[in-house]
Coordinates of C-alpha atoms and ligand atoms in Angstrom, one line a residue:
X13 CA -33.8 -21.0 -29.7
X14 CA -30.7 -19.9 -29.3
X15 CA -27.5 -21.4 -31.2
X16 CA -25.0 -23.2 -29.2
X17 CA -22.1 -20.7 -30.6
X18 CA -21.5 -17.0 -30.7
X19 CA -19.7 -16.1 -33.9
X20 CA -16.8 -18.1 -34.2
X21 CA -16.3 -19.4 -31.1
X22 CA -18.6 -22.4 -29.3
X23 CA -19.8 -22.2 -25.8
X24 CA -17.1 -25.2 -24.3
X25 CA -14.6 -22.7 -26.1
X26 CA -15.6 -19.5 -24.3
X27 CA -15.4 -21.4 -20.8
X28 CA -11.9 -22.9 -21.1
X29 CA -10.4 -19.8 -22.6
X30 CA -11.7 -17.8 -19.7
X31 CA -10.1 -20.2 -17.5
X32 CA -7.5 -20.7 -19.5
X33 CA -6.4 -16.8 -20.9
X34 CA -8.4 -14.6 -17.9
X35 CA -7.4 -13.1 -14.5
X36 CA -10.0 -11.3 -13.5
X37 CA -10.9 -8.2 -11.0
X38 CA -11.3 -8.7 -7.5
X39 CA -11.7 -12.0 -7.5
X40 CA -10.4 -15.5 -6.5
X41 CA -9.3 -17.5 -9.3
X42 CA -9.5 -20.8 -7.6
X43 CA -13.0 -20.4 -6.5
X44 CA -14.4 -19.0 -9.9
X45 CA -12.4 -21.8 -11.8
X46 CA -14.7 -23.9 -10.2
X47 CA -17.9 -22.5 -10.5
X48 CA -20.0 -22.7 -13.6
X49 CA -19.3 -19.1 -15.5
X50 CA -21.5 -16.1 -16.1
X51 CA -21.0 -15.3 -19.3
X52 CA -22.8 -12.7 -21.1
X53 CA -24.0 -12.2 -24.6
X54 CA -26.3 -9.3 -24.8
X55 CA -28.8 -7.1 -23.5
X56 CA -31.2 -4.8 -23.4
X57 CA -33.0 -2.1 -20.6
X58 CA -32.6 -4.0 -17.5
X59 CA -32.2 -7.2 -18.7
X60 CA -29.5 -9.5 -19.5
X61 CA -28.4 -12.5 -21.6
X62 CA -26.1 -15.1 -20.5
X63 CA -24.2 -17.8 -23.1
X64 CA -27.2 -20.7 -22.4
X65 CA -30.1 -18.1 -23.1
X66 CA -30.9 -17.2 -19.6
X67 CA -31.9 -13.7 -18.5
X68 CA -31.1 -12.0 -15.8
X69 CA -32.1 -8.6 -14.0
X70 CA -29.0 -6.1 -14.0
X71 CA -29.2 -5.4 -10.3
X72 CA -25.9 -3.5 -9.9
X73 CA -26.1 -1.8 -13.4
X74 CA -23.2 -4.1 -14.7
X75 CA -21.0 -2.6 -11.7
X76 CA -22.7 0.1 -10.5
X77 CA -22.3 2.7 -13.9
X78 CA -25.9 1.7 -16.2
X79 CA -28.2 4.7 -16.4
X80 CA -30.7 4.0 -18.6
X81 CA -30.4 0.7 -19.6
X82 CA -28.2 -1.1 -22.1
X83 CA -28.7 -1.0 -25.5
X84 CA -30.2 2.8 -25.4
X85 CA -30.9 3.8 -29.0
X86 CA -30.0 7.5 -28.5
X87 CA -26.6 6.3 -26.8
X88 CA -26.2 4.1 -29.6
X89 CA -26.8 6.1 -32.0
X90 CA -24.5 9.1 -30.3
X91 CA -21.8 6.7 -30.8
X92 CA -22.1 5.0 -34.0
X93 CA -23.0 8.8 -35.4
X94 CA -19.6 10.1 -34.0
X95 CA -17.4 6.9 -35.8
X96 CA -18.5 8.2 -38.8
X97 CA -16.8 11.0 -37.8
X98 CA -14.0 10.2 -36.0
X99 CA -13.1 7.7 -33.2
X100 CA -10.3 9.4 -31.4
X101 CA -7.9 12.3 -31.2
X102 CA -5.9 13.8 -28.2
X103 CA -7.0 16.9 -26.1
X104 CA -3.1 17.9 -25.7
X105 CA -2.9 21.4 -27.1
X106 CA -6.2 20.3 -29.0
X107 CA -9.7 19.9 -29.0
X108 CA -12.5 18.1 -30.8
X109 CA -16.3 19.0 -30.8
X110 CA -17.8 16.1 -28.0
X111 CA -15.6 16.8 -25.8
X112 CA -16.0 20.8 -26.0
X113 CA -20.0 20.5 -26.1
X114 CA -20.0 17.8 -22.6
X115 CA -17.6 19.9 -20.6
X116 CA -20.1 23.5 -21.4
X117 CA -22.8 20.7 -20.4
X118 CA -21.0 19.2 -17.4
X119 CA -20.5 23.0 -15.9
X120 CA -24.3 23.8 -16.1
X121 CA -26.0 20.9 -14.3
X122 CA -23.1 20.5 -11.5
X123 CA -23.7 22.3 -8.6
X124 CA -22.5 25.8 -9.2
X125 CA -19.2 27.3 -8.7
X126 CA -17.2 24.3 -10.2
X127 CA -16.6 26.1 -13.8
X128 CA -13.9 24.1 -15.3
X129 CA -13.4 20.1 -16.8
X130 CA -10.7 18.2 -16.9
X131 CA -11.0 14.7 -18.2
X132 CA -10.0 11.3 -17.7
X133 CA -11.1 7.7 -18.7
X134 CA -11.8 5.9 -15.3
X135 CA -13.2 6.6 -11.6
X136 CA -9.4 6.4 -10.0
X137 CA -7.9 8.4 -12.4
X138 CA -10.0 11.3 -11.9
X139 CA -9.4 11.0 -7.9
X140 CA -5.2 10.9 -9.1
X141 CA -5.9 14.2 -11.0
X142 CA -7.9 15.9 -8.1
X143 CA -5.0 14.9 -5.7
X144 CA -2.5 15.9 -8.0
X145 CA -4.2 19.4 -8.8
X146 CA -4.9 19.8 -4.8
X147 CA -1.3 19.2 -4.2
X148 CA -0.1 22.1 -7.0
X149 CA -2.6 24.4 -6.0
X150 CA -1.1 24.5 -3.0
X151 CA 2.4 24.6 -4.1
X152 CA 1.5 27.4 -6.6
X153 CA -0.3 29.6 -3.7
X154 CA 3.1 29.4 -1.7
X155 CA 1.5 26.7 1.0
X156 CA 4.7 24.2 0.1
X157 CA 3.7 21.8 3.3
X158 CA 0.2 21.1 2.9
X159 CA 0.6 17.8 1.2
X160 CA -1.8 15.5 3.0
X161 CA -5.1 14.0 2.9
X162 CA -7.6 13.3 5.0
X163 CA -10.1 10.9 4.7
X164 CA -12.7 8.2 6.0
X165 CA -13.1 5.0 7.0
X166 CA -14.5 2.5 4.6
X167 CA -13.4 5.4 1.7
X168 CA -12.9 4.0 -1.6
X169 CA -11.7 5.8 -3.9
X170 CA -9.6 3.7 -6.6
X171 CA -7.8 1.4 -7.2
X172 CA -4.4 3.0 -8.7
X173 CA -1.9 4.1 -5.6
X174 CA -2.9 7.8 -5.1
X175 CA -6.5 6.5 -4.8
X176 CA -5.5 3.8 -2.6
X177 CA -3.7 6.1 -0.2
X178 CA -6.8 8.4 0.3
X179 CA -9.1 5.3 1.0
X180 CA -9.8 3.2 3.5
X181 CA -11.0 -0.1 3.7
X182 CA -8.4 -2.6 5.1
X183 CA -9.3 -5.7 3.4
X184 CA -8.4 -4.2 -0.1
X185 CA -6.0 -1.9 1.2
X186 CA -3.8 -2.8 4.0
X187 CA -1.4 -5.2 1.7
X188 CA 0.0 -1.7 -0.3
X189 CA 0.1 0.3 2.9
X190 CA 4.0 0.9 2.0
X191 CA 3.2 2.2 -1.4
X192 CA 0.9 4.8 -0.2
X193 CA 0.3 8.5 0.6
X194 CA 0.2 9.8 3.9
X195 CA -3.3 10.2 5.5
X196 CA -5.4 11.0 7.9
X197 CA -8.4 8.4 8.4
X198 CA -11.3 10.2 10.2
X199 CA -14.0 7.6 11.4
X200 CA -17.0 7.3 9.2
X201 CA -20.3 7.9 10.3
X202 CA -21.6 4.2 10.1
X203 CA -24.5 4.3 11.9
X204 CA -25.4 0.4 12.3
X205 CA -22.3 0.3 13.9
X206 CA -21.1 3.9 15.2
X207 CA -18.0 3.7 16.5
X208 CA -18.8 5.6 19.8
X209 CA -22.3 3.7 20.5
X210 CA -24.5 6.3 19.6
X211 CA -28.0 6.7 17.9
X212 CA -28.2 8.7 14.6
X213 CA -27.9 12.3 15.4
X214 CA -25.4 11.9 18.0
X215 CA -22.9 9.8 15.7
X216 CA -23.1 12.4 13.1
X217 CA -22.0 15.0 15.7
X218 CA -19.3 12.8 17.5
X219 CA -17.4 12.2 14.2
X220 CA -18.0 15.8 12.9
X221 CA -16.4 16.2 16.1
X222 CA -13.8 13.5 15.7
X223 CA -12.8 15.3 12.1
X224 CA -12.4 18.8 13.1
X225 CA -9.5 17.2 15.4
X226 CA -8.0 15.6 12.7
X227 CA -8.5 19.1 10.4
X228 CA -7.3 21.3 13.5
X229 CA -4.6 19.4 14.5
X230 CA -3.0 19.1 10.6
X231 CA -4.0 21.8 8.7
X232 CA -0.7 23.2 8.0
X233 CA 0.0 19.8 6.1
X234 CA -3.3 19.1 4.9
X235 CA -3.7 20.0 1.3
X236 CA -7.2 18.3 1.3
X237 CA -10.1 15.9 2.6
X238 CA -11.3 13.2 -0.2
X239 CA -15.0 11.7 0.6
X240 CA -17.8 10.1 -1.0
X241 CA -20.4 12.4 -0.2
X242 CA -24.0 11.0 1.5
X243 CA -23.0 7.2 0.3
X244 CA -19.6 5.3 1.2
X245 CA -19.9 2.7 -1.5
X246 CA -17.4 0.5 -1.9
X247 CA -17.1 0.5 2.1
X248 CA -20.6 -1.2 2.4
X249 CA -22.8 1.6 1.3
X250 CA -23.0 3.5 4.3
X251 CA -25.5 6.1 4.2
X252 CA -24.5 9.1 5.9
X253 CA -27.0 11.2 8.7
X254 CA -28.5 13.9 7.2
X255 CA -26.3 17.3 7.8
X256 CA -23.2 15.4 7.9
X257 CA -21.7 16.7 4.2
X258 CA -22.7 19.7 5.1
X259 CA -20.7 19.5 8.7
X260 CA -17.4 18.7 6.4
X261 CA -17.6 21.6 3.7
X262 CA -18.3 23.8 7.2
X263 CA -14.7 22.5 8.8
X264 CA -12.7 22.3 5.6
X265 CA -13.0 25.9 5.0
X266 CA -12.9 26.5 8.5
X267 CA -9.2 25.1 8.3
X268 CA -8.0 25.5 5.1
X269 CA -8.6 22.2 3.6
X270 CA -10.1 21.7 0.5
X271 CA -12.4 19.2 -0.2
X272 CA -13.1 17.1 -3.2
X273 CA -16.3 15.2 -3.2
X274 CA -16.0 11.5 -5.4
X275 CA -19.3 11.1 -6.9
X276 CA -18.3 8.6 -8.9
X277 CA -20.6 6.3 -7.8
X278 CA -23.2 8.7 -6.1
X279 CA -23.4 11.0 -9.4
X280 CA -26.1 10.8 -12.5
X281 CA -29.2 10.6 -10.3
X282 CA -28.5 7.4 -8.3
X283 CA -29.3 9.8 -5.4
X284 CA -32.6 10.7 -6.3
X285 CA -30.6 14.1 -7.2
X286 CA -28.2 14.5 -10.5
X287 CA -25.5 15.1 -7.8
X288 CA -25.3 14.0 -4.0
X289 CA -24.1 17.0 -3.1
X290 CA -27.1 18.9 -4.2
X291 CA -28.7 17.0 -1.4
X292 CA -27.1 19.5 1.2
X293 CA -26.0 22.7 -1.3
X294 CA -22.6 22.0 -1.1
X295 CA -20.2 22.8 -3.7
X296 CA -16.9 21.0 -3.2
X297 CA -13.7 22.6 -4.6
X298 CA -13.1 19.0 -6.9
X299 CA -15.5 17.0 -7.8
X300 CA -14.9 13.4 -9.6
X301 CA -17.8 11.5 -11.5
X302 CA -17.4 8.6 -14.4
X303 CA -19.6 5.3 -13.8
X304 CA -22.7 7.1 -14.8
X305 CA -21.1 9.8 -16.4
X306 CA -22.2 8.3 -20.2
X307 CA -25.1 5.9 -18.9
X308 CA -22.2 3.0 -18.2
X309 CA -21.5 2.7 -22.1
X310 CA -17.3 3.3 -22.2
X311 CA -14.5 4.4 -20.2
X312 CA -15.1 8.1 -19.2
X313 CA -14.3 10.0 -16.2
X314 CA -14.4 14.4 -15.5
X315 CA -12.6 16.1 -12.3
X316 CA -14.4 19.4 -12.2
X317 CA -12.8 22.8 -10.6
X318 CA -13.6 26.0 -9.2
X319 CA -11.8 29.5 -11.0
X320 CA -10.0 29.5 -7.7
X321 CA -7.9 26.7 -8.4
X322 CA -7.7 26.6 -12.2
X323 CA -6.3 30.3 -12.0
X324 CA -3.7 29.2 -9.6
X325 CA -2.3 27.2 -12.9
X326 CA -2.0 30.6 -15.5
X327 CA 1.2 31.6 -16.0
X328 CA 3.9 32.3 -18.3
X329 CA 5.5 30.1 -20.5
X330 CA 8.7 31.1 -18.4
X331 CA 7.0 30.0 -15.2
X332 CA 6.8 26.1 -16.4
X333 CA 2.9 26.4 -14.4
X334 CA 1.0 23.6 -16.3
X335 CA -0.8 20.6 -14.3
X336 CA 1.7 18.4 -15.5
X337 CA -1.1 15.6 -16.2
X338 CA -2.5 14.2 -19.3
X339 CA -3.7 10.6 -20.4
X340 CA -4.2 9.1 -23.7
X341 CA -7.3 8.9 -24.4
X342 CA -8.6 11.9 -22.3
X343 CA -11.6 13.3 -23.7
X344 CA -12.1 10.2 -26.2
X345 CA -14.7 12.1 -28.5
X346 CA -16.9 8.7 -28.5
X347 CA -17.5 8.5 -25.0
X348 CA -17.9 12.4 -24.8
X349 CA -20.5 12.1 -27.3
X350 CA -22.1 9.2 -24.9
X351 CA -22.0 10.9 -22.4
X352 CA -24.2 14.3 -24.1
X353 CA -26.5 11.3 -25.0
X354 CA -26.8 10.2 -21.8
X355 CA -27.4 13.8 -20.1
X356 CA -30.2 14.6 -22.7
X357 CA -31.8 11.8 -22.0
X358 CA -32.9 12.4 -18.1
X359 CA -34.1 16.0 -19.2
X360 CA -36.1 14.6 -22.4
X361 CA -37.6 12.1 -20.0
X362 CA -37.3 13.7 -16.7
X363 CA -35.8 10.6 -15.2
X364 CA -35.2 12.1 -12.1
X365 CA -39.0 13.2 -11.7
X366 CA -39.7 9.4 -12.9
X367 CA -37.3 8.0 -10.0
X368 CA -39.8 9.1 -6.6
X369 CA -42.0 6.1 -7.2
X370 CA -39.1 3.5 -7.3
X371 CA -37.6 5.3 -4.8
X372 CA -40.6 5.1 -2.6
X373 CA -41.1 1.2 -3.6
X374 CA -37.7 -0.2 -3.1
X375 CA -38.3 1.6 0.7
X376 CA -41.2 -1.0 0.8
X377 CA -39.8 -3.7 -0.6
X378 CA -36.5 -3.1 2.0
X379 CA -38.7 -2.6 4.9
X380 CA -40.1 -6.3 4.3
X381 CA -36.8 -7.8 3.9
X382 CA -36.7 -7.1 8.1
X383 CA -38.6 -10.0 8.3
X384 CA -36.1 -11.9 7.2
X385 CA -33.8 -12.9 10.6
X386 CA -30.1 -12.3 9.3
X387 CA -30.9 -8.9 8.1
X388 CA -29.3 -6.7 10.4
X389 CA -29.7 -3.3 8.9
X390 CA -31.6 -1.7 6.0
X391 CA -29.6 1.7 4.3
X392 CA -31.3 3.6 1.1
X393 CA -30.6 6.7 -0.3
X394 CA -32.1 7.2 -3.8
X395 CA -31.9 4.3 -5.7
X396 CA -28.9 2.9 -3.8
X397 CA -29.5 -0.4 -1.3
X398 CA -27.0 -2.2 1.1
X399 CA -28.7 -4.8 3.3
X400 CA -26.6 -5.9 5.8
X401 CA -26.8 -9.7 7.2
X402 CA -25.9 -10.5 10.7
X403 CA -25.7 -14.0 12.4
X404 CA -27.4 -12.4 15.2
X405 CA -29.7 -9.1 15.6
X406 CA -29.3 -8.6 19.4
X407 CA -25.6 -8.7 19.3
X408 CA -25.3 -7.5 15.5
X409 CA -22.8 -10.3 15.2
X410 CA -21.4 -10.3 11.8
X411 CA -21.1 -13.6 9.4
X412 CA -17.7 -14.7 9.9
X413 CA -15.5 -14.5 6.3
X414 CA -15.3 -18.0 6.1
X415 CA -19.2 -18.6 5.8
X416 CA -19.5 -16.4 2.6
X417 CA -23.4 -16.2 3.3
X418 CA -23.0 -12.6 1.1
X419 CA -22.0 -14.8 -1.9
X420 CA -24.5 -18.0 -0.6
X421 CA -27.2 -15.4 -1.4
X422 CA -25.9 -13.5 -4.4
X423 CA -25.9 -17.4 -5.7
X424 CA -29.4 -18.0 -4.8
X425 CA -30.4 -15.0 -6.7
X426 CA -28.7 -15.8 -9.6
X427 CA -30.7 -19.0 -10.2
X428 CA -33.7 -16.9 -10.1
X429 CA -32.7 -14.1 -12.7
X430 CA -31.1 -11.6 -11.1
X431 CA -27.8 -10.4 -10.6
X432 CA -26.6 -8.7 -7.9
X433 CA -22.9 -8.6 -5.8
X434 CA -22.5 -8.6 -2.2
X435 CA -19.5 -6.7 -0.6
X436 CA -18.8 -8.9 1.8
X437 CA -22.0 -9.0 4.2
X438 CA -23.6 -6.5 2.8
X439 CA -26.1 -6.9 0.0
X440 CA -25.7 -4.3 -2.6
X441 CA -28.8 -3.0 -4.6
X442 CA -28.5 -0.5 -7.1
X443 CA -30.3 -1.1 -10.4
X444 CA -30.7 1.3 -13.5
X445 CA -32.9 4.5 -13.1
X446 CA -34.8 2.9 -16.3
X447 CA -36.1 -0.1 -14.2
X448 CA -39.6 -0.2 -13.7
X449 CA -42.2 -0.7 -10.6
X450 CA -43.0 -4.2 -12.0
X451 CA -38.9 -4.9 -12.8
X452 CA -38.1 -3.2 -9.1
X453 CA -40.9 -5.7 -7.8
X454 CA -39.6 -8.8 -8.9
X455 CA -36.0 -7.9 -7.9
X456 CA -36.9 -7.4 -4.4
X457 CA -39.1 -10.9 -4.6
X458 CA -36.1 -12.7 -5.9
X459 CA -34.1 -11.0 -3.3
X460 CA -36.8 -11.9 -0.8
X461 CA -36.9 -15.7 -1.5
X462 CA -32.8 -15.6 -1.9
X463 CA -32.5 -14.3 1.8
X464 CA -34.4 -16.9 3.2
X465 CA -33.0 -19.9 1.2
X466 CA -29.4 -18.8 2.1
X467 CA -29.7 -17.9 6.1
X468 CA -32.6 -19.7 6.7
Ligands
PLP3 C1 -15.7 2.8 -8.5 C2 -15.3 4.0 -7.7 C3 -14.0 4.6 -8.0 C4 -13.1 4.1 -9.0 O1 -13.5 4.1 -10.3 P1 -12.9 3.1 -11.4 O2 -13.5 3.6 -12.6 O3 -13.3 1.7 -11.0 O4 -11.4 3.3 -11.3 C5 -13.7 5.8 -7.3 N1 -14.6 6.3 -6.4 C6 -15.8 5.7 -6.1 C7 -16.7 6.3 -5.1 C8 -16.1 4.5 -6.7 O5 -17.3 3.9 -6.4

């Protein structure tokens, strides 16, 4: 049994100083003031303990960032081990030993060519730094007008106001539009719903097409074009047509654009590859990761460079050529040494081998959910799910705002032991690479019987 009070503070305590003290990310206080709270108190692999005892699947890897599972003892171990040593120092002018050691790491298993690390401690800080350091390379190389972006539909990139201004989904968007950057919004390859009525192939050409007019058209002011390569997240996780990241790296260089692929979500394996990009032997110029980047234990995020740009930054003292960018805690040596902990562990265990059978199931378990009436469209890639409920399958009407049947089902599953998010209509699966066939199984169940209690 478990007791009725977490260290010092009761259960009824915990509840009415949530309400009471807490504002909480991307969501509606009024609502969640009114719904019993999810509290959690610990966990372990895939599973997770709320306040009352009840366990729950992770299905979103507690906000898309779990690896291996939570409570890792290696991960644990990398931490405690380096608070012995020493929790923090700064990376201005300095350096510390986890934070050397991941960066040599980082180099080798990202695709090759990007040869340099610069860190950060969150997803939308590391997109700030590769805008920044796109904008300056450009300065520095004498092209003083190429200070635009271009970018995709349903992008999501961060949350701070650079990030913001190279994203684009209206809903979370649209309110700072006079805050923001200046950029080019290319549509996105949605296939469910491309936006010239085509079938697969020939919506990956048309907006290949669509984006070279954009490149052509601005590439005197385009410094450089920010996407999340094969998965648009945030956006609804769209999974791009095969060829199409390749079709971008081709027109960027063709028009002197760089491009800067943000795999912070699709990075660490998710993919079925340690990077996305791998999928199509693409090397961006900048490359972002952080949720996985130490199995989702701390804050930690790396923008990686090619010699190109980096050496655009040497100088001499006289010529005041630094990337004038630094944060606090960049580097922290705790979450460096998480994140080595985290790397060893998929080549000790060769999680990425260990991944094609749960790939290959959750494809099973997803083709089944099309029984279900309101599921419009299924999308994988790797370990990553978005099922997409409609109100109608001919006309692939959408479920108005109002009707929340995202949140309806979320709900549902909840009850059952399993937590999962929608965004907006679109269900999102993405559990941690450590789940296993039986875990993945019973997920998909749960998801099953959730679907049809919610949408009938
Ligand atoms: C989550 C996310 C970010 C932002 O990361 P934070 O750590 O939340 O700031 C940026 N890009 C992508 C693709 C993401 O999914």
């Amino acid at each position: 049994m478990r007791k009725q009070t977490y260290e010092d503070i009761s259960k009824e305590q915990v509840e009415n100083w949530d309400k009471k003290y807490l504002w909480h990310p991307f969501t509606q206080m009024r609502d969640f003031a009114r719904e019993e709270p999810l509290i959690i108190v610990d966990g372990k692999g895939v599973i997770l303990r709320d306040i009352n005892g009840k366990e729950y699947i992770d299905g979103i890897s507690s906000m898309w960032c779990n690896i291996h599972g939570h409570r890792r003892e290696e991960i644990d171990n990398a931490i405690k081990d380096q608070l012995d040593k020493v929790a923090h120092t700064t990376l201005l002018g300095m350096s510390n030993i986890p934070s050397v050691k991941l960066a040599k790491r980082l180099v080798e298993i990202t695709p090759e060519g990007l040869n340099k690390v610069f860190y950060s401690d969150n997803g939308s800080n590391a997109i700030e730094i590769a805008i920044k350091m796109a904008f300056q390379y450009w300065q520095y190389k004498g092209y003083k007008e190429k200070i635009n972006y271009a970018t995709l539909q349903y992008g999501y990139h961060g949350d701070s106001l650079g990030a913001v201004g190279v994203s684009g989904i209206d809903i979370f968007h649209s309110v700072f539009k006079p805050l923001l950057l200046k950029s080019f919004i290319a549509p996105s390859p949605y296939c469910y719903r491309c936006p010239y009525g085509k079938d697969k192939t020939s919506c990956s050409l048309e907006c290949l097409e669509k984006l070279e007019e954009v490149l052509s058209q601005n590439s005197d002011t385009l410094a450089a074009m920010v996407m999340e390569p094969l998965v648009q997240g945030a956006g609804g996780m769209i999974v791009h047509p095969d060829g199409y990241l390749s079709g971008v790296k081709d027109l960027c260089k063709r028009y002197n654009t760089l491009l800067i692929a943000d795999e912070v979500l699709v990075g660490f394996g998710r993919t079925g590859k340690m990077f996305a990009c791998e999928h199509e032997e693409v090397t961006p110029d900048i490359l972002t990761v952080s949720k996985g980047l130490n199995g989702g234990y701390m804050p930690l995020a790396a923008t990686l460079t090619t010699d190109e740009i980096y050496n655009a930054f040497l100088g001499k003292h006289s010529e005041q050529k630094t990337f004038f960018h630094g944060h606090t805690y960049t580097g922290n040596p705790l979450a460096c040494a998480a994140a080595l902990a985290n790397i060893n562990i998929f080549e000790k265990e060769n999680v990425l081998g260990g991944l094609v059978p749960k790939i290959r199931g959750l494809q099973e378990k997803l083709e089944q959910l099309k029984q279900v009436k309101s599921v419009g469209d299924v999308r994988q890639c790797g370990l990553i799910a978005g099922v997409e409920l409609v109100k109608n399958r001919e006309t692939k009407e959408p479920y108005s705002w109002e009707e929340k049947t995202g949140i309806k089902v979320c709900l549902e599953a909840r009850k059952r032991g399993l937590i999962i998010r929608p965004l907006n209509n679109v269900l999102v699966i993405m559990p941690p690479l450590s789940i296993n066939i039986s875990q993945l199984n019973n997920m998909m169940e749960i998801i099953y019987e959730s679907l049809v209690c919610a949408t009938g």
